[in-house]
């Protein structure tokens, strides 16, 4: 017989609590340290080819997998496993920082501080803020809140639930590499291909779980579940990202706003498809998106804790002789 142990579930719950209470570490964040290592390695591995990018990603993500496996095995179950899982989950989560940044940007827009909002926007996304007015900043921030609710919270929590410490650390590495090199700029069109495709795969299920939770949680913030579901079915597949389209469409439908359209990045202008059929997002809609994001984050944590508690540790009560 195999005995189930709740330590992973306890660790995920504690990681969620730490993120809610403390947000991201203000200094010496491990993810920033990983980014520094990735940049240093890129100086040696960079070539304008997909093969070089595959090697770059394999070394970094594989290293995180080894580190996570060593930490998990060293814990040997029990409270130590809960502590290691909690720390790894907290490091990987970004939901509270996302919500606080979205709220801060809304405050700046309400105060008429467009320059301040433009300076803050890069903390949320890679848009070129210099070309955006108040409505454009609200739309960009809302889209980022929607997408990163999945990327920065739903996905890492689910990876912690299904794959433990190695899974959550590898996921955060994959997502960080996608942010660093997974774009279509001339430098990274080939080298960043592997990072972008791996991030798509790592987020595929999580984005759809996130979309489903948006539909279910929409009534809790006065949103429309039918609108969210309709926008998902009609609009999500037209988005250039197989994952961002799901959560952005469901947020748009739930909040009754229209997302998409011309999107200026520093390296290119993209004409995004329209998601939802409501009004142009305003500051109040950005605030509502932050509340919806927080509710979805908590729902995800509850789901992950339940999945982990129902799982099995793999240790036998009566070892075979």
mmCIF file of C-alpha atoms in Angstrom:
data_model
loop_
_atom_site.group_PDB
_atom_site.id
_atom_site.type_symbol
_atom_site.label_atom_id
_atom_site.label_comp_id
_atom_site.label_asym_id
_atom_site.label_seq_id
_atom_site.Cartn_x
_atom_site.Cartn_y
_atom_site.Cartn_z
ATOM 1 C CA UNK A 1 0.000 0.000 0.000
ATOM 2 C CA UNK A 2 1.227 3.512 -0.762
ATOM 3 C CA UNK A 3 0.850 6.170 1.889
ATOM 4 C CA UNK A 4 -0.064 9.717 0.826
ATOM 5 C CA UNK A 5 1.746 12.613 2.515
ATOM 6 C CA UNK A 6 0.503 16.205 2.709
ATOM 7 C CA UNK A 7 3.895 17.905 2.847
ATOM 8 C CA UNK A 8 3.901 19.111 -0.742
ATOM 9 C CA UNK A 9 0.400 20.498 -0.253
ATOM 10 C CA UNK A 10 1.495 22.244 2.945
ATOM 11 C CA UNK A 11 4.514 23.680 1.155
ATOM 12 C CA UNK A 12 2.391 25.090 -1.668
ATOM 13 C CA UNK A 13 0.000 26.656 0.849
ATOM 14 C CA UNK A 14 2.901 28.245 2.728
ATOM 15 C CA UNK A 15 4.458 29.464 -0.532
ATOM 16 C CA UNK A 16 1.165 31.098 -1.468
ATOM 17 C CA UNK A 17 0.919 32.685 1.980
ATOM 18 C CA UNK A 18 4.476 34.022 1.701
ATOM 19 C CA UNK A 19 3.764 35.560 -1.697
ATOM 20 C CA UNK A 20 0.530 37.125 -0.448
ATOM 21 C CA UNK A 21 2.266 38.528 2.627
ATOM 22 C CA UNK A 22 5.693 39.530 1.357
ATOM 23 C CA UNK A 23 5.404 39.544 -2.469
ATOM 24 C CA UNK A 24 8.736 39.163 -4.282
ATOM 25 C CA UNK A 25 11.925 39.551 -2.243
ATOM 26 C CA UNK A 26 12.961 43.174 -2.646
ATOM 27 C CA UNK A 27 16.676 42.373 -2.816
ATOM 28 C CA UNK A 28 18.745 39.432 -4.026
ATOM 29 C CA UNK A 29 15.809 37.695 -5.676
ATOM 30 C CA UNK A 30 16.915 34.223 -6.839
ATOM 31 C CA UNK A 31 15.196 34.772 -10.188
ATOM 32 C CA UNK A 32 17.360 37.854 -10.729
ATOM 33 C CA UNK A 33 20.376 35.712 -9.909
ATOM 34 C CA UNK A 34 19.279 33.152 -12.472
ATOM 35 C CA UNK A 35 18.861 35.941 -15.009
ATOM 36 C CA UNK A 36 22.413 37.119 -14.323
ATOM 37 C CA UNK A 37 23.729 33.580 -14.866
ATOM 38 C CA UNK A 38 21.698 33.281 -18.081
ATOM 39 C CA UNK A 39 23.104 36.552 -19.410
ATOM 40 C CA UNK A 40 26.658 35.510 -18.524
ATOM 41 C CA UNK A 41 26.204 32.160 -20.265
ATOM 42 C CA UNK A 42 24.669 33.863 -23.303
ATOM 43 C CA UNK A 43 27.921 35.769 -23.789
ATOM 44 C CA UNK A 44 29.557 32.388 -24.463
ATOM 45 C CA UNK A 45 26.774 30.407 -26.139
ATOM 46 C CA UNK A 46 25.186 33.036 -28.387
ATOM 47 C CA UNK A 47 25.096 32.251 -32.079
ATOM 48 C CA UNK A 48 22.444 33.338 -34.548
ATOM 49 C CA UNK A 49 21.033 29.812 -34.764
ATOM 50 C CA UNK A 50 18.334 27.663 -33.203
ATOM 51 C CA UNK A 51 20.847 24.972 -32.247
ATOM 52 C CA UNK A 52 22.788 27.420 -30.086
ATOM 53 C CA UNK A 53 19.549 28.505 -28.417
ATOM 54 C CA UNK A 54 18.576 24.892 -27.711
ATOM 55 C CA UNK A 55 21.943 24.311 -26.019
ATOM 56 C CA UNK A 56 21.619 27.520 -23.999
ATOM 57 C CA UNK A 57 18.155 26.607 -22.722
ATOM 58 C CA UNK A 58 19.062 22.962 -22.052
ATOM 59 C CA UNK A 59 22.037 23.870 -19.878
ATOM 60 C CA UNK A 60 20.133 26.414 -17.787
ATOM 61 C CA UNK A 61 16.838 24.566 -17.388
ATOM 62 C CA UNK A 62 18.592 21.240 -16.920
ATOM 63 C CA UNK A 63 20.715 22.793 -14.181
ATOM 64 C CA UNK A 64 17.585 23.931 -12.361
ATOM 65 C CA UNK A 65 16.136 20.445 -12.689
ATOM 66 C CA UNK A 66 19.225 18.940 -11.092
ATOM 67 C CA UNK A 67 19.176 21.534 -8.308
ATOM 68 C CA UNK A 68 15.497 20.919 -7.598
ATOM 69 C CA UNK A 69 15.967 17.148 -7.538
ATOM 70 C CA UNK A 70 18.890 17.414 -5.109
ATOM 71 C CA UNK A 71 16.927 19.716 -2.801
ATOM 72 C CA UNK A 72 13.831 17.521 -2.860
ATOM 73 C CA UNK A 73 15.769 14.326 -2.187
ATOM 74 C CA UNK A 74 17.785 15.941 0.573
ATOM 75 C CA UNK A 75 14.533 16.908 2.316
ATOM 76 C CA UNK A 76 13.534 13.204 2.513
ATOM 77 C CA UNK A 77 9.874 13.974 3.038
ATOM 78 C CA UNK A 78 8.264 15.284 6.198
ATOM 79 C CA UNK A 79 8.413 18.924 7.317
ATOM 80 C CA UNK A 80 11.700 19.473 5.479
ATOM 81 C CA UNK A 81 9.971 18.715 2.193
ATOM 82 C CA UNK A 82 7.229 21.176 3.101
ATOM 83 C CA UNK A 83 9.815 23.864 3.817
ATOM 84 C CA UNK A 84 11.748 23.288 0.571
ATOM 85 C CA UNK A 85 8.521 23.248 -1.444
ATOM 86 C CA UNK A 86 7.341 26.457 0.253
ATOM 87 C CA UNK A 87 10.587 28.279 -0.474
ATOM 88 C CA UNK A 88 10.705 27.110 -4.092
ATOM 89 C CA UNK A 89 7.061 28.027 -4.674
ATOM 90 C CA UNK A 90 7.499 31.478 -3.129
ATOM 91 C CA UNK A 91 10.544 32.145 -5.303
ATOM 92 C CA UNK A 92 8.593 31.191 -8.433
ATOM 93 C CA UNK A 93 5.428 33.187 -7.713
ATOM 94 C CA UNK A 94 4.840 36.754 -8.840
ATOM 95 C CA UNK A 95 1.114 37.224 -8.404
ATOM 96 C CA UNK A 96 1.162 39.672 -5.515
ATOM 97 C CA UNK A 97 3.826 41.866 -7.087
ATOM 98 C CA UNK A 98 1.803 41.794 -10.318
ATOM 99 C CA UNK A 99 -1.344 42.942 -8.510
ATOM 100 C CA UNK A 100 0.461 45.664 -6.569
ATOM 101 C CA UNK A 101 2.123 46.995 -9.714
ATOM 102 C CA UNK A 102 -1.187 47.036 -11.571
ATOM 103 C CA UNK A 103 -2.797 48.952 -8.698
ATOM 104 C CA UNK A 104 0.098 51.416 -8.565
ATOM 105 C CA UNK A 105 -0.195 52.101 -12.278
ATOM 106 C CA UNK A 106 -3.944 52.677 -11.891
ATOM 107 C CA UNK A 107 -3.216 55.144 -9.074
ATOM 108 C CA UNK A 108 -0.821 57.067 -11.320
ATOM 109 C CA UNK A 109 -3.376 57.225 -14.124
ATOM 110 C CA UNK A 110 -6.064 58.424 -11.719
ATOM 111 C CA UNK A 111 -3.694 61.164 -10.588
ATOM 112 C CA UNK A 112 -3.050 62.198 -14.193
ATOM 113 C CA UNK A 113 0.625 61.248 -13.930
ATOM 114 C CA UNK A 114 1.100 59.870 -17.443
ATOM 115 C CA UNK A 115 4.897 60.091 -17.285
ATOM 116 C CA UNK A 116 4.939 58.160 -14.021
ATOM 117 C CA UNK A 117 2.677 55.487 -15.527
ATOM 118 C CA UNK A 118 4.937 55.255 -18.574
ATOM 119 C CA UNK A 119 7.964 54.754 -16.348
ATOM 120 C CA UNK A 120 6.197 51.995 -14.403
ATOM 121 C CA UNK A 121 4.774 50.087 -17.386
ATOM 122 C CA UNK A 122 8.043 48.226 -18.215
ATOM 123 C CA UNK A 123 7.668 46.519 -14.826
ATOM 124 C CA UNK A 124 4.592 44.827 -16.279
ATOM 125 C CA UNK A 125 5.358 44.251 -19.962
ATOM 126 C CA UNK A 126 7.704 44.919 -22.849
ATOM 127 C CA UNK A 127 5.603 47.564 -24.605
ATOM 128 C CA UNK A 128 7.054 50.880 -25.722
ATOM 129 C CA UNK A 129 5.344 53.233 -23.234
ATOM 130 C CA UNK A 130 6.455 56.421 -24.979
ATOM 131 C CA UNK A 131 3.747 56.016 -27.646
ATOM 132 C CA UNK A 132 0.880 55.277 -25.224
ATOM 133 C CA UNK A 133 -1.718 57.669 -23.852
ATOM 134 C CA UNK A 134 -3.819 57.009 -20.730
ATOM 135 C CA UNK A 135 -6.157 54.566 -22.507
ATOM 136 C CA UNK A 136 -3.234 52.767 -24.116
ATOM 137 C CA UNK A 137 -1.470 52.436 -20.775
ATOM 138 C CA UNK A 138 -4.617 51.063 -19.119
ATOM 139 C CA UNK A 139 -5.074 48.535 -21.919
ATOM 140 C CA UNK A 140 -1.433 47.442 -21.871
ATOM 141 C CA UNK A 141 -1.479 47.036 -18.092
ATOM 142 C CA UNK A 142 -4.745 45.099 -18.138
ATOM 143 C CA UNK A 143 -3.454 42.735 -20.820
ATOM 144 C CA UNK A 144 -0.297 42.186 -18.796
ATOM 145 C CA UNK A 145 -2.258 41.510 -15.602
ATOM 146 C CA UNK A 146 -4.323 38.930 -17.483
ATOM 147 C CA UNK A 147 -1.394 37.158 -19.156
ATOM 148 C CA UNK A 148 0.822 37.180 -16.086
ATOM 149 C CA UNK A 149 -1.923 35.893 -13.829
ATOM 150 C CA UNK A 150 -1.328 32.655 -15.718
ATOM 151 C CA UNK A 151 2.422 32.920 -16.317
ATOM 152 C CA UNK A 152 3.451 34.252 -12.909
ATOM 153 C CA UNK A 153 0.980 32.430 -10.704
ATOM 154 C CA UNK A 154 -1.292 29.762 -12.145
ATOM 155 C CA UNK A 155 1.485 27.932 -13.972
ATOM 156 C CA UNK A 156 4.108 27.832 -11.187
ATOM 157 C CA UNK A 157 1.557 26.750 -8.586
ATOM 158 C CA UNK A 158 0.329 23.924 -10.826
ATOM 159 C CA UNK A 159 3.894 22.831 -11.667
ATOM 160 C CA UNK A 160 4.646 22.721 -7.935
ATOM 161 C CA UNK A 161 1.599 20.504 -7.457
ATOM 162 C CA UNK A 162 2.340 18.024 -10.242
ATOM 163 C CA UNK A 163 6.156 17.980 -10.291
ATOM 164 C CA UNK A 164 7.332 19.286 -6.942
ATOM 165 C CA UNK A 165 10.475 21.332 -6.402
ATOM 166 C CA UNK A 166 12.198 20.394 -9.691
ATOM 167 C CA UNK A 167 9.056 21.204 -11.658
ATOM 168 C CA UNK A 168 8.452 24.641 -10.175
ATOM 169 C CA UNK A 169 12.109 25.681 -10.448
ATOM 170 C CA UNK A 170 12.396 24.498 -14.046
ATOM 171 C CA UNK A 171 9.163 26.290 -14.936
ATOM 172 C CA UNK A 172 10.390 29.571 -13.492
ATOM 173 C CA UNK A 173 13.631 29.193 -15.431
ATOM 174 C CA UNK A 174 11.757 28.522 -18.669
ATOM 175 C CA UNK A 175 9.497 31.523 -18.177
ATOM 176 C CA UNK A 176 12.424 33.781 -17.300
ATOM 177 C CA UNK A 177 14.348 32.728 -20.392
ATOM 178 C CA UNK A 178 11.292 33.412 -22.540
ATOM 179 C CA UNK A 179 11.128 36.943 -21.117
ATOM 180 C CA UNK A 180 14.835 37.453 -21.767
ATOM 181 C CA UNK A 181 15.313 35.957 -25.225
ATOM 182 C CA UNK A 182 11.997 34.561 -26.454
ATOM 183 C CA UNK A 183 11.082 37.542 -28.637
ATOM 184 C CA UNK A 184 11.214 38.209 -32.352
ATOM 185 C CA UNK A 185 13.902 40.867 -32.341
ATOM 186 C CA UNK A 186 16.672 40.415 -34.926
ATOM 187 C CA UNK A 187 19.085 39.174 -32.249
ATOM 188 C CA UNK A 188 16.756 36.536 -30.817
ATOM 189 C CA UNK A 189 14.599 35.420 -33.744
ATOM 190 C CA UNK A 190 16.687 32.233 -34.024
ATOM 191 C CA UNK A 191 18.564 32.014 -30.713
ATOM 192 C CA UNK A 192 15.392 32.577 -28.669
ATOM 193 C CA UNK A 193 13.237 30.118 -30.620
ATOM 194 C CA UNK A 194 13.728 27.233 -28.183
ATOM 195 C CA UNK A 195 12.974 29.400 -25.148
ATOM 196 C CA UNK A 196 9.740 30.662 -26.700
ATOM 197 C CA UNK A 197 8.528 27.235 -27.825
ATOM 198 C CA UNK A 198 9.378 25.602 -24.488
ATOM 199 C CA UNK A 199 7.518 28.348 -22.643
ATOM 200 C CA UNK A 200 4.480 27.769 -24.871
ATOM 201 C CA UNK A 201 4.533 24.077 -23.951
ATOM 202 C CA UNK A 202 5.114 24.694 -20.228
ATOM 203 C CA UNK A 203 2.175 27.127 -20.043
ATOM 204 C CA UNK A 204 -0.293 25.318 -22.313
ATOM 205 C CA UNK A 205 -2.323 23.503 -19.656
ATOM 206 C CA UNK A 206 -1.962 26.256 -17.076
ATOM 207 C CA UNK A 207 -3.359 28.900 -19.431
ATOM 208 C CA UNK A 208 -6.478 26.813 -19.957
ATOM 209 C CA UNK A 209 -6.869 26.121 -16.262
ATOM 210 C CA UNK A 210 -6.458 29.859 -15.724
ATOM 211 C CA UNK A 211 -9.095 30.601 -18.356
ATOM 212 C CA UNK A 212 -11.509 28.184 -16.716
ATOM 213 C CA UNK A 213 -10.919 29.778 -13.317
ATOM 214 C CA UNK A 214 -11.565 33.247 -14.787
ATOM 215 C CA UNK A 215 -14.918 31.983 -16.046
ATOM 216 C CA UNK A 216 -15.761 30.467 -12.655
ATOM 217 C CA UNK A 217 -14.528 33.428 -10.592
ATOM 218 C CA UNK A 218 -15.970 36.233 -12.760
ATOM 219 C CA UNK A 219 -19.238 36.501 -10.760
ATOM 220 C CA UNK A 220 -17.244 37.121 -7.568
ATOM 221 C CA UNK A 221 -16.090 40.496 -8.919
ATOM 222 C CA UNK A 222 -19.326 41.373 -10.716
ATOM 223 C CA UNK A 223 -18.038 40.067 -14.053
ATOM 224 C CA UNK A 224 -19.700 37.958 -16.713
ATOM 225 C CA UNK A 225 -18.882 34.234 -16.918
ATOM 226 C CA UNK A 226 -20.838 33.908 -20.158
ATOM 227 C CA UNK A 227 -18.934 36.849 -21.633
ATOM 228 C CA UNK A 228 -15.638 35.269 -20.611
ATOM 229 C CA UNK A 229 -16.578 31.923 -22.125
ATOM 230 C CA UNK A 230 -17.873 33.530 -25.335
ATOM 231 C CA UNK A 231 -14.684 35.558 -25.822
ATOM 232 C CA UNK A 232 -12.547 32.459 -25.172
ATOM 233 C CA UNK A 233 -14.372 30.409 -27.783
ATOM 234 C CA UNK A 234 -14.553 33.161 -30.372
ATOM 235 C CA UNK A 235 -11.338 35.159 -29.985
ATOM 236 C CA UNK A 236 -8.575 33.281 -28.164
ATOM 237 C CA UNK A 237 -7.346 31.223 -31.125
ATOM 238 C CA UNK A 238 -6.726 34.383 -33.187
ATOM 239 C CA UNK A 239 -4.092 35.653 -30.738
ATOM 240 C CA UNK A 240 -0.463 35.042 -31.833
ATOM 241 C CA UNK A 241 0.248 33.306 -28.522
ATOM 242 C CA UNK A 242 -1.521 29.966 -27.948
ATOM 243 C CA UNK A 243 -1.660 30.719 -24.229
ATOM 244 C CA UNK A 244 -1.898 34.481 -23.727
ATOM 245 C CA UNK A 245 -4.929 34.547 -26.014
ATOM 246 C CA UNK A 246 -6.889 32.328 -23.623
ATOM 247 C CA UNK A 247 -6.403 34.373 -20.469
ATOM 248 C CA UNK A 248 -6.577 37.752 -22.184
ATOM 249 C CA UNK A 249 -9.806 36.802 -23.950
ATOM 250 C CA UNK A 250 -11.440 35.483 -20.788
ATOM 251 C CA UNK A 251 -10.423 38.585 -18.828
ATOM 252 C CA UNK A 252 -11.811 40.796 -21.611
ATOM 253 C CA UNK A 253 -15.111 38.925 -21.711
ATOM 254 C CA UNK A 254 -15.446 38.781 -17.930
ATOM 255 C CA UNK A 255 -14.790 42.520 -17.543
ATOM 256 C CA UNK A 256 -16.788 43.624 -20.579
ATOM 257 C CA UNK A 257 -13.858 45.333 -22.308
ATOM 258 C CA UNK A 258 -12.111 45.124 -25.665
ATOM 259 C CA UNK A 259 -8.429 44.206 -25.772
ATOM 260 C CA UNK A 260 -5.997 43.819 -28.660
ATOM 261 C CA UNK A 261 -5.267 46.090 -31.595
ATOM 262 C CA UNK A 262 -1.995 47.818 -32.520
ATOM 263 C CA UNK A 263 0.692 46.835 -30.008
ATOM 264 C CA UNK A 264 4.043 48.614 -30.149
ATOM 265 C CA UNK A 265 7.058 46.759 -28.804
ATOM 266 C CA UNK A 266 10.544 48.223 -28.877
ATOM 267 C CA UNK A 267 11.552 45.919 -31.731
ATOM 268 C CA UNK A 268 8.334 45.853 -33.791
ATOM 269 C CA UNK A 269 4.695 46.888 -34.181
ATOM 270 C CA UNK A 270 2.182 44.051 -33.954
ATOM 271 C CA UNK A 271 -1.451 44.315 -35.031
ATOM 272 C CA UNK A 272 -3.180 42.122 -32.497
ATOM 273 C CA UNK A 273 -6.675 40.688 -33.028
ATOM 274 C CA UNK A 274 -9.557 42.092 -31.021
ATOM 275 C CA UNK A 275 -10.427 40.168 -27.863
ATOM 276 C CA UNK A 276 -13.858 40.778 -26.413
ATOM 277 C CA UNK A 277 -16.477 43.179 -27.732
ATOM 278 C CA UNK A 278 -16.919 45.684 -24.918
ATOM 279 C CA UNK A 279 -15.650 49.194 -24.263
ATOM 280 C CA UNK A 280 -12.087 50.478 -24.402
ATOM 281 C CA UNK A 281 -10.512 49.692 -20.995
ATOM 282 C CA UNK A 282 -10.426 52.495 -18.467
ATOM 283 C CA UNK A 283 -8.631 52.837 -15.137
ATOM 284 C CA UNK A 284 -11.542 51.301 -13.233
ATOM 285 C CA UNK A 285 -11.361 48.259 -15.498
ATOM 286 C CA UNK A 286 -7.667 47.892 -14.684
ATOM 287 C CA UNK A 287 -8.528 47.913 -10.980
ATOM 288 C CA UNK A 288 -11.200 45.258 -11.522
ATOM 289 C CA UNK A 289 -8.704 43.129 -13.438
ATOM 290 C CA UNK A 290 -6.360 43.243 -10.433
ATOM 291 C CA UNK A 291 -9.154 42.035 -8.145
ATOM 292 C CA UNK A 292 -10.035 39.263 -10.603
ATOM 293 C CA UNK A 293 -6.375 38.281 -10.786
ATOM 294 C CA UNK A 294 -6.147 37.992 -7.004
ATOM 295 C CA UNK A 295 -9.272 35.836 -6.838
ATOM 296 C CA UNK A 296 -7.949 33.526 -9.563
ATOM 297 C CA UNK A 297 -4.609 33.281 -7.740
ATOM 298 C CA UNK A 298 -6.300 32.112 -4.550
ATOM 299 C CA UNK A 299 -8.509 29.680 -6.454
ATOM 300 C CA UNK A 300 -5.438 28.221 -8.154
ATOM 301 C CA UNK A 301 -3.663 27.747 -4.836
ATOM 302 C CA UNK A 302 -6.706 25.965 -3.409
ATOM 303 C CA UNK A 303 -6.858 23.715 -6.462
ATOM 304 C CA UNK A 304 -3.146 22.919 -6.277
ATOM 305 C CA UNK A 305 -3.256 22.157 -2.563
ATOM 306 C CA UNK A 306 -6.174 19.813 -3.182
ATOM 307 C CA UNK A 307 -4.368 18.044 -6.010
ATOM 308 C CA UNK A 308 -1.225 17.651 -3.932
ATOM 309 C CA UNK A 309 -3.048 16.425 -0.845
ATOM 310 C CA UNK A 310 -4.858 13.844 -2.947
ATOM 311 C CA UNK A 311 -1.586 12.663 -4.510
ATOM 312 C CA UNK A 312 0.773 10.017 -3.345
ATOM 313 C CA UNK A 313 4.257 10.215 -1.979
ATOM 314 C CA UNK A 314 5.514 7.058 -3.632
ATOM 315 C CA UNK A 315 6.701 5.578 -0.266
ATOM 316 C CA UNK A 316 5.344 2.199 0.716
ATOM 317 C CA UNK A 317 3.871 1.540 4.139
ATOM 318 C CA UNK A 318 5.126 -2.053 4.027
ATOM 319 C CA UNK A 319 8.304 -2.241 1.934
ATOM 320 C CA UNK A 320 8.780 -5.374 -0.056
ATOM 321 C CA UNK A 321 11.302 -7.807 1.350
#
